[in-house]
Amino acid sequence: MKNVKYANMLSMTELDSTEKRLLPFEILARLRQETPIRYDSARNCWDLFTYEDIHRVLKDTATFSSVRGANSGQNLLFMDPPKHAQMRDLVNKAFTPRAIQELAPRIQTISEELLKQINGSEMDVVSDFATPLPVIVIAELLGVPAEDRSHFKRWSDVLVESAEDLTNDAFEKITQKRMQTAEELTFYFKNILKIRSQSPQDDLISALLSAEINGKKLNESEVIGFCILLLAAGNETTTNLITNGIRILTEEPAIQSELYRNPDLIPSFIEEVLRYYPPIVSIGRIATQDVQIGPQTVKAGDQVISWVGAANRDASKFPNPDSFNLERKPNPHMSFGFGIHFCLGAPLARLEAKIALQSLLQHAEELKLVSNSSIMPIPSTFVFGVKNYPVSFNRR
């Protein structure tokens, strides 16, 4: 199928404006009701919108493969078993509950330092707080120099960016941009790997270089692939989670007031943010064989796009799905994926968001969106977030 690998980089015609991309959930709900599964010939892919169908696709890795492209096998996101299980077991050692919890004091310090740097009673949530926090955490985990953090944000932006439209020119533009970024990242991490191989440190890159799978050490491409995955997933997802949470606090002041009264509700608040305003709204897979989904037959080689942003508001799974429920239980959202590809960094993202929101609510109150602000969505079809979010507040 033509341009299969680009399908989830393209915007559906239904999401063709800034306003719709800032709040796509009403449109996704309509599509779920009208066409639970449909083939989009413009994007050469199948779109799924129901919880049941998406749960099935994400769970069945034999039928719906993550592998795409000649070089994708170096990245956990685009890897199938058994190699996926081997790589995940290896890197999972850096993300054990104990290892993540040990990061809490440092995350707390970073959060407080960022808030102290804000002058006056206004800030841009994205650039002043939600972006630098995960960038610093991931940079320190990997062991890269502090002065290189600014590059991380630029590279992260390109890794999640989508084509502007359905034209060949737009395809070519985003492809060239991504290739350039991949080259820059590969060159950058090659230098870091060279330094760490000669002088190991107490960081993740050094650990990956010394690790073995079945008696074999990881090759350079595998280590770099994981570093790039951490850069993209570790930065962008957490930035959007924190920003989307603060966005909800400004949109629903009653929830903000409740969290001031009862900060113990912050973890459940974060879970509902993940469901209601998920950092990831769609996930792509490739069918490995002909398969029936509902009334449709998906052919081997077809790409399937699972719209988790629609599944998370499926009334068959979530009562009153379009209401933000601070104490929603159970809350089986799929914002971190499902099955073997469940997000490796989910515990870290949750911890960073929890500490960030706790710190913010201790330092500021009456958070409000600055009036007449022009909010711009991130130019991507598989992440949900904004490029800017200016708020005013009173210092506590």
CSV table of C-alpha atoms in Angstrom, one decimal:
chain,number,residue,atom,x,y,z
A,1,MET,CA,0.0,0.0,0.0
A,2,LYS,CA,1.3,3.4,-0.9
A,3,ASN,CA,2.7,5.6,1.8
A,4,VAL,CA,1.6,3.2,4.6
A,5,LYS,CA,4.4,4.3,6.9
A,6,TYR,CA,3.2,7.9,6.8
A,7,ALA,CA,-0.5,7.3,7.6
A,8,ASN,CA,-0.3,8.2,11.3
A,9,MET,CA,1.7,11.3,10.5
A,10,LEU,CA,-1.3,12.8,8.6
A,11,SER,CA,-4.2,14.7,9.8
A,12,MET,CA,-7.7,13.3,9.1
A,13,THR,CA,-9.8,15.7,7.1
A,14,GLU,CA,-12.1,15.9,10.1
A,15,LEU,CA,-9.3,17.6,12.1
A,16,ASP,CA,-8.4,20.3,9.6
A,17,SER,CA,-8.4,23.4,11.8
A,18,THR,CA,-6.6,24.7,14.8
A,19,GLU,CA,-9.8,24.8,16.8
A,20,LYS,CA,-10.5,21.1,16.1
A,21,ARG,CA,-7.0,20.0,17.0
A,22,LEU,CA,-7.2,21.9,20.2
A,23,LEU,CA,-10.3,19.9,21.1
A,24,PRO,CA,-10.7,16.9,18.9
A,25,PHE,CA,-12.8,14.7,21.2
A,26,GLU,CA,-16.3,15.7,20.0
A,27,ILE,CA,-15.2,14.8,16.5
A,28,LEU,CA,-13.6,11.5,17.6
A,29,ALA,CA,-16.9,10.7,19.5
A,30,ARG,CA,-18.9,11.3,16.3
A,31,LEU,CA,-16.6,9.1,14.3
A,32,ARG,CA,-16.8,6.3,16.9
A,33,GLN,CA,-20.6,6.4,16.7
A,34,GLU,CA,-20.9,6.8,12.9
A,35,THR,CA,-18.0,4.7,11.6
A,36,PRO,CA,-16.4,2.6,14.4
A,37,ILE,CA,-14.0,1.2,11.8
A,38,ARG,CA,-13.4,2.9,8.4
A,39,TYR,CA,-10.8,2.9,5.7
A,40,ASP,CA,-9.3,6.3,4.8
A,41,SER,CA,-8.2,6.2,1.2
A,42,ALA,CA,-6.4,9.6,1.4
A,43,ARG,CA,-4.2,8.3,4.2
A,44,ASN,CA,-4.1,4.7,3.1
A,45,CYS,CA,-5.0,3.3,6.5
A,46,TRP,CA,-7.8,1.9,8.7
A,47,ASP,CA,-9.1,4.1,11.6
A,48,LEU,CA,-10.5,2.4,14.7
A,49,PHE,CA,-12.4,4.3,17.3
A,50,THR,CA,-14.0,1.9,19.8
A,51,TYR,CA,-12.5,0.7,23.1
A,52,GLU,CA,-13.1,-3.0,22.3
A,53,ASP,CA,-11.5,-2.9,18.8
A,54,ILE,CA,-8.5,-0.9,20.0
A,55,HIS,CA,-7.9,-3.1,23.0
A,56,ARG,CA,-7.9,-6.1,20.7
A,57,VAL,CA,-5.4,-4.6,18.3
A,58,LEU,CA,-2.9,-3.4,21.0
A,59,LYS,CA,-3.1,-6.8,22.7
A,60,ASP,CA,-2.6,-9.0,19.7
A,61,THR,CA,1.0,-8.3,18.6
A,62,ALA,CA,1.1,-11.4,16.4
A,63,THR,CA,-1.6,-10.1,14.1
A,64,PHE,CA,-0.9,-6.4,14.5
A,65,SER,CA,2.8,-5.7,14.3
A,66,SER,CA,4.8,-2.7,15.5
A,67,VAL,CA,7.6,-3.2,13.0
A,68,ARG,CA,7.7,-0.8,10.1
A,69,GLY,CA,10.6,0.4,8.0
A,70,ALA,CA,14.0,-1.1,7.5
A,71,ASN,CA,15.6,0.5,10.5
A,72,SER,CA,12.7,0.3,12.9
A,73,GLY,CA,13.9,-2.8,14.6
A,74,GLN,CA,16.4,-0.8,16.6
A,75,ASN,CA,13.6,0.9,18.5
A,76,LEU,CA,11.4,-0.8,21.2
A,77,LEU,CA,8.3,0.9,19.9
A,78,PHE,CA,8.7,-0.7,16.5
A,79,MET,CA,9.9,-4.2,17.7
A,80,ASP,CA,8.0,-7.5,17.9
A,81,PRO,CA,8.7,-10.5,20.2
A,82,PRO,CA,11.0,-12.2,21.0
A,83,LYS,CA,13.5,-9.3,20.5
A,84,HIS,CA,11.1,-6.9,22.1
A,85,ALA,CA,10.9,-8.9,25.3
A,86,GLN,CA,14.7,-9.3,25.5
A,87,MET,CA,15.3,-5.6,25.0
A,88,ARG,CA,12.5,-4.5,27.3
A,89,ASP,CA,13.7,-6.8,30.1
A,90,LEU,CA,17.2,-5.3,29.8
A,91,VAL,CA,16.2,-1.6,29.9
A,92,ASN,CA,13.4,-2.2,32.4
A,93,LYS,CA,16.1,-2.5,35.1
A,94,ALA,CA,16.5,1.3,34.9
A,95,PHE,CA,12.7,1.7,35.4
A,96,THR,CA,12.0,-0.5,38.3
A,97,PRO,CA,9.6,1.0,41.0
A,98,ARG,CA,12.5,1.4,43.3
A,99,ALA,CA,14.7,3.1,40.7
A,100,ILE,CA,11.9,5.5,39.7
A,101,GLN,CA,11.1,6.3,43.3
A,102,GLU,CA,14.8,7.1,44.0
A,103,LEU,CA,14.4,9.9,41.4
A,104,ALA,CA,11.7,11.7,43.5
A,105,PRO,CA,13.9,14.0,45.5
A,106,ARG,CA,15.7,15.2,42.4
A,107,ILE,CA,12.5,15.7,40.5
A,108,GLN,CA,11.2,17.7,43.5
A,109,THR,CA,14.3,19.9,43.5
A,110,ILE,CA,14.1,20.5,39.7
A,111,SER,CA,10.4,21.5,40.0
A,112,GLU,CA,11.0,23.9,42.8
A,113,GLU,CA,14.0,25.5,41.0
A,114,LEU,CA,12.0,26.0,37.9
A,115,LEU,CA,9.1,27.7,39.8
A,116,LYS,CA,11.5,29.9,41.7
A,117,GLN,CA,12.9,31.2,38.3
A,118,ILE,CA,9.5,32.5,37.3
A,119,ASN,CA,9.3,36.3,37.8
A,120,GLY,CA,6.0,38.0,38.4
A,121,SER,CA,2.6,36.4,38.4
A,122,GLU,CA,2.5,34.9,34.9
A,123,MET,CA,4.2,32.0,33.2
A,124,ASP,CA,4.0,29.9,30.0
A,125,VAL,CA,3.3,26.5,31.4
A,126,VAL,CA,5.0,24.8,28.4
A,127,SER,CA,8.3,26.6,28.1
A,128,ASP,CA,8.8,27.6,31.7
A,129,PHE,CA,7.8,24.4,33.5
A,130,ALA,CA,6.4,21.4,31.6
A,131,THR,CA,9.1,21.2,29.0
A,132,PRO,CA,12.4,21.7,31.0
A,133,LEU,CA,11.4,19.4,33.8
A,134,PRO,CA,11.3,16.1,31.8
A,135,VAL,CA,14.2,17.3,29.6
A,136,ILE,CA,16.4,17.7,32.6
A,137,VAL,CA,15.3,14.4,34.1
A,138,ILE,CA,15.9,12.4,30.9
A,139,ALA,CA,19.2,14.2,30.2
A,140,GLU,CA,20.4,13.3,33.7
A,141,LEU,CA,19.2,9.7,33.4
A,142,LEU,CA,21.1,9.3,30.1
A,143,GLY,CA,24.1,11.1,31.4
A,144,VAL,CA,24.3,13.9,28.7
A,145,PRO,CA,25.8,17.3,29.6
A,146,ALA,CA,23.5,20.0,30.9
A,147,GLU,CA,24.5,22.4,28.2
A,148,ASP,CA,23.0,20.1,25.5
A,149,ARG,CA,19.5,20.1,26.9
A,150,SER,CA,18.3,22.9,24.6
A,151,HIS,CA,19.0,20.6,21.6
A,152,PHE,CA,16.7,17.9,23.2
A,153,LYS,CA,13.6,20.0,22.9
A,154,ARG,CA,14.2,20.8,19.3
A,155,TRP,CA,14.9,17.2,18.4
A,156,SER,CA,11.8,16.1,20.4
A,157,ASP,CA,9.5,18.5,18.5
A,158,VAL,CA,10.6,17.1,15.1
A,159,LEU,CA,10.2,13.5,16.2
A,160,VAL,CA,6.5,13.9,16.9
A,161,GLU,CA,5.7,16.4,14.2
A,162,SER,CA,3.3,15.5,11.4
A,163,ALA,CA,3.0,16.4,7.7
A,164,GLU,CA,1.2,19.7,7.2
A,165,ASP,CA,-1.3,18.2,4.7
A,166,LEU,CA,-1.8,15.3,2.3
A,167,THR,CA,0.4,16.6,-0.5
A,168,ASN,CA,3.6,15.0,-1.7
A,169,ASP,CA,5.5,18.2,-0.9
A,170,ALA,CA,4.4,17.9,2.7
A,171,PHE,CA,5.4,14.3,2.8
A,172,GLU,CA,8.8,15.2,1.4
A,173,LYS,CA,9.3,18.1,3.8
A,174,ILE,CA,8.6,16.2,7.0
A,175,THR,CA,10.6,13.1,5.7
A,176,GLN,CA,13.6,15.3,5.1
A,177,LYS,CA,13.2,17.0,8.4
A,178,ARG,CA,13.0,13.7,10.3
A,179,MET,CA,16.0,12.3,8.4
A,180,GLN,CA,18.1,15.3,9.3
A,181,THR,CA,17.1,15.0,12.9
A,182,ALA,CA,17.9,11.3,12.9
A,183,GLU,CA,21.3,12.1,11.5
A,184,GLU,CA,21.9,14.8,14.1
A,185,LEU,CA,20.8,12.5,17.0
A,186,THR,CA,22.9,9.5,15.7
A,187,PHE,CA,26.0,11.7,15.4
A,188,TYR,CA,25.3,13.2,18.9
A,189,PHE,CA,24.8,9.9,20.7
A,190,LYS,CA,27.7,8.3,18.9
A,191,ASN,CA,30.0,10.8,20.5
A,192,ILE,CA,28.4,10.2,23.9
A,193,LEU,CA,28.8,6.4,23.5
A,194,LYS,CA,32.5,6.8,22.5
A,195,ILE,CA,33.1,8.8,25.7
A,196,ARG,CA,31.2,6.4,27.9
A,197,SER,CA,32.8,3.3,26.5
A,198,GLN,CA,36.2,4.8,27.5
A,199,SER,CA,35.0,6.2,30.8
A,200,PRO,CA,31.8,4.6,32.2
A,201,GLN,CA,29.6,6.7,34.5
A,202,ASP,CA,26.6,6.0,36.7
A,203,ASP,CA,24.1,6.6,34.0
A,204,LEU,CA,21.8,4.7,31.6
A,205,ILE,CA,24.0,4.9,28.6
A,206,SER,CA,26.9,3.3,30.5
A,207,ALA,CA,24.6,0.6,31.7
A,208,LEU,CA,23.3,-0.2,28.2
A,209,LEU,CA,26.9,-0.4,26.9
A,210,SER,CA,27.8,-3.0,29.5
A,211,ALA,CA,24.6,-5.0,29.3
A,212,GLU,CA,24.2,-8.3,27.4
A,213,ILE,CA,21.4,-10.3,25.8
A,214,ASN,CA,22.1,-14.0,25.5
A,215,GLY,CA,25.8,-13.3,26.0
A,216,LYS,CA,25.9,-10.6,23.4
A,217,LYS,CA,26.3,-6.9,24.0
A,218,LEU,CA,24.0,-4.4,22.4
A,219,ASN,CA,25.3,-2.9,19.2
A,220,GLU,CA,25.7,0.8,18.7
A,221,SER,CA,22.5,1.2,16.7
A,222,GLU,CA,20.5,-0.6,19.4
A,223,VAL,CA,21.8,1.7,22.2
A,224,ILE,CA,21.2,4.8,20.1
A,225,GLY,CA,17.7,3.6,19.2
A,226,PHE,CA,16.8,3.3,22.8
A,227,CYS,CA,18.3,6.8,23.6
A,228,ILE,CA,16.2,8.3,20.8
A,229,LEU,CA,13.1,6.5,22.1
A,230,LEU,CA,13.7,7.9,25.6
A,231,LEU,CA,14.2,11.4,24.2
A,232,ALA,CA,11.0,11.4,22.2
A,233,ALA,CA,8.7,9.5,24.6
A,234,GLY,CA,10.2,10.7,27.8
A,235,ASN,CA,10.1,14.3,27.0
A,236,GLU,CA,7.0,15.0,24.8
A,237,THR,CA,4.6,12.7,26.6
A,238,THR,CA,5.4,14.0,30.1
A,239,THR,CA,5.4,17.6,28.9
A,240,ASN,CA,1.9,17.1,27.5
A,241,LEU,CA,0.7,15.3,30.6
A,242,ILE,CA,1.7,18.2,32.8
A,243,THR,CA,0.5,20.9,30.5
A,244,ASN,CA,-2.9,19.1,29.9
A,245,GLY,CA,-3.3,18.7,33.6
A,246,ILE,CA,-2.8,22.4,34.2
A,247,ARG,CA,-5.1,23.2,31.3
A,248,ILE,CA,-7.9,21.3,33.0
A,249,LEU,CA,-7.2,23.2,36.3
A,250,THR,CA,-7.8,26.4,34.4
A,251,GLU,CA,-10.8,25.1,32.6
A,252,GLU,CA,-12.5,23.7,35.7
A,253,PRO,CA,-11.7,25.9,38.7
A,254,ALA,CA,-13.8,23.7,41.0
A,255,ILE,CA,-11.3,20.8,40.4
A,256,GLN,CA,-8.4,23.2,41.1
A,257,SER,CA,-10.0,24.2,44.4
A,258,GLU,CA,-10.6,20.5,45.4
A,259,LEU,CA,-6.9,19.7,44.8
A,260,TYR,CA,-5.9,22.6,47.0
A,261,ARG,CA,-8.1,21.2,49.7
A,262,ASN,CA,-7.1,17.6,49.2
A,263,PRO,CA,-3.7,17.1,47.4
A,264,ASP,CA,-4.0,13.4,48.0
A,265,LEU,CA,-6.3,13.3,45.0
A,266,ILE,CA,-3.5,14.4,42.7
A,267,PRO,CA,-2.7,10.8,41.6
A,268,SER,CA,-6.3,10.0,40.6
A,269,PHE,CA,-6.4,13.5,39.0
A,270,ILE,CA,-3.5,12.5,36.8
A,271,GLU,CA,-5.2,9.2,35.8
A,272,GLU,CA,-8.3,11.2,34.7
A,273,VAL,CA,-6.1,13.7,32.8
A,274,LEU,CA,-4.6,10.8,31.0
A,275,ARG,CA,-8.0,9.6,30.0
A,276,TYR,CA,-9.7,12.9,29.3
A,277,TYR,CA,-6.8,14.8,27.7
A,278,PRO,CA,-4.4,11.9,26.7
A,279,PRO,CA,-0.8,12.9,25.7
A,280,ILE,CA,-1.1,10.2,22.9
A,281,VAL,CA,-4.3,10.1,20.9
A,282,SER,CA,-3.4,7.5,18.2
A,283,ILE,CA,-1.2,4.5,17.9
A,284,GLY,CA,-0.2,2.8,14.6
A,285,ARG,CA,0.1,-1.0,13.8
A,286,ILE,CA,0.6,-3.1,10.6
A,287,ALA,CA,-1.6,-6.1,10.0
A,288,THR,CA,0.5,-9.2,9.5
A,289,GLN,CA,-2.4,-11.2,7.9
A,290,ASP,CA,-5.9,-10.8,6.7
A,291,VAL,CA,-8.1,-10.2,9.7
A,292,GLN,CA,-11.7,-9.4,10.4
A,293,ILE,CA,-12.4,-6.4,12.6
A,294,GLY,CA,-16.2,-5.9,13.0
A,295,PRO,CA,-17.8,-6.0,9.5
A,296,GLN,CA,-14.5,-5.1,7.7
A,297,THR,CA,-11.6,-7.3,6.4
A,298,VAL,CA,-8.2,-5.7,7.0
A,299,LYS,CA,-5.6,-7.1,4.5
A,300,ALA,CA,-2.1,-8.1,5.4
A,301,GLY,CA,0.2,-5.1,5.1
A,302,ASP,CA,-2.6,-2.6,5.9
A,303,GLN,CA,-1.9,0.0,8.5
A,304,VAL,CA,-4.3,0.3,11.4
A,305,ILE,CA,-4.6,3.5,13.4
A,306,SER,CA,-6.0,3.0,16.9
A,307,TRP,CA,-7.5,6.3,18.2
A,308,VAL,CA,-7.1,5.9,21.9
A,309,GLY,CA,-8.4,9.5,22.3
A,310,ALA,CA,-11.8,8.0,21.1
A,311,ALA,CA,-11.5,4.8,23.1
A,312,ASN,CA,-10.9,6.7,26.3
A,313,ARG,CA,-14.3,8.3,26.0
A,314,ASP,CA,-16.2,5.2,24.9
A,315,ALA,CA,-19.4,5.1,27.0
A,316,SER,CA,-19.4,1.3,26.9
A,317,LYS,CA,-16.3,1.4,29.1
A,318,PHE,CA,-16.5,4.8,30.9
A,319,PRO,CA,-19.7,6.1,32.5
A,320,ASN,CA,-20.3,9.8,31.6
A,321,PRO,CA,-17.2,9.8,29.5
A,322,ASP,CA,-17.2,13.4,28.6
A,323,SER,CA,-17.2,14.5,32.2
A,324,PHE,CA,-14.0,14.9,34.2
A,325,ASN,CA,-14.4,12.8,37.2
A,326,LEU,CA,-11.7,13.4,39.8
A,327,GLU,CA,-12.4,10.1,41.6
A,328,ARG,CA,-13.1,7.9,38.6
A,329,LYS,CA,-12.5,4.2,39.5
A,330,PRO,CA,-11.8,2.0,37.7
A,331,ASN,CA,-10.1,4.0,35.0
A,332,PRO,CA,-8.7,1.6,32.4
A,333,HIS,CA,-7.6,4.2,29.9
A,334,MET,CA,-5.1,3.2,27.2
A,335,SER,CA,-3.1,6.4,27.1
A,336,PHE,CA,0.1,4.6,27.8
A,337,GLY,CA,-0.8,1.8,25.3
A,338,PHE,CA,-1.6,-1.7,26.3
A,339,GLY,CA,0.1,-5.1,26.4
A,340,ILE,CA,3.8,-5.7,25.7
A,341,HIS,CA,4.1,-2.1,24.3
A,342,PHE,CA,2.7,-0.5,27.4
A,343,CYS,CA,4.8,2.6,27.9
A,344,LEU,CA,8.0,1.7,29.7
A,345,GLY,CA,8.3,5.2,31.1
A,346,ALA,CA,4.7,5.4,32.4
A,347,PRO,CA,5.8,5.2,36.1
A,348,LEU,CA,8.3,8.0,35.6
A,349,ALA,CA,5.8,10.2,33.7
A,350,ARG,CA,3.3,9.7,36.5
A,351,LEU,CA,5.8,10.5,39.2
A,352,GLU,CA,7.0,13.7,37.4
A,353,ALA,CA,3.5,14.9,36.8
A,354,LYS,CA,2.5,14.2,40.5
A,355,ILE,CA,5.5,16.1,41.9
A,356,ALA,CA,5.2,18.9,39.3
A,357,LEU,CA,1.5,19.5,40.2
A,358,GLN,CA,2.2,19.2,43.9
A,359,SER,CA,4.9,21.8,43.7
A,360,LEU,CA,2.9,24.1,41.5
A,361,LEU,CA,-0.1,24.0,43.8
A,362,GLN,CA,2.1,24.7,46.8
A,363,HIS,CA,3.6,27.8,45.1
A,364,ALA,CA,0.6,29.2,43.2
A,365,GLU,CA,-3.2,29.5,43.4
A,366,GLU,CA,-6.0,30.8,41.2
A,367,LEU,CA,-4.4,29.6,38.1
A,368,LYS,CA,-6.1,31.1,35.0
A,369,LEU,CA,-5.5,31.1,31.3
A,370,VAL,CA,-4.2,34.6,30.3
A,371,SER,CA,-7.1,36.3,28.6
A,372,ASN,CA,-7.0,36.7,24.8
A,373,SER,CA,-4.2,34.1,24.5
A,374,SER,CA,-3.7,32.4,21.2
A,375,ILE,CA,-3.1,28.8,22.0
A,376,MET,CA,-1.5,26.7,19.2
A,377,PRO,CA,-1.8,22.9,19.1
A,378,ILE,CA,1.3,20.7,18.6
A,379,PRO,CA,1.5,19.9,14.8
A,380,SER,CA,1.1,16.2,15.3
A,381,THR,CA,-1.7,13.7,14.8
A,382,PHE,CA,-0.6,11.2,17.4
A,383,VAL,CA,0.1,13.4,20.3
A,384,PHE,CA,-2.3,15.8,22.0
A,385,GLY,CA,-0.9,18.9,23.5
A,386,VAL,CA,-0.2,22.6,22.9
A,387,LYS,CA,2.9,24.6,22.0
A,388,ASN,CA,2.1,27.3,24.6
A,389,TYR,CA,-0.2,27.8,27.5
A,390,PRO,CA,0.2,31.2,29.4
A,391,VAL,CA,-1.4,31.4,32.8
A,392,SER,CA,-1.7,33.9,35.5
A,393,PHE,CA,-1.6,33.1,39.2
A,394,ASN,CA,-1.3,34.4,42.8
A,395,ARG,CA,1.7,33.3,44.7
A,396,ARG,CA,1.0,31.4,47.9
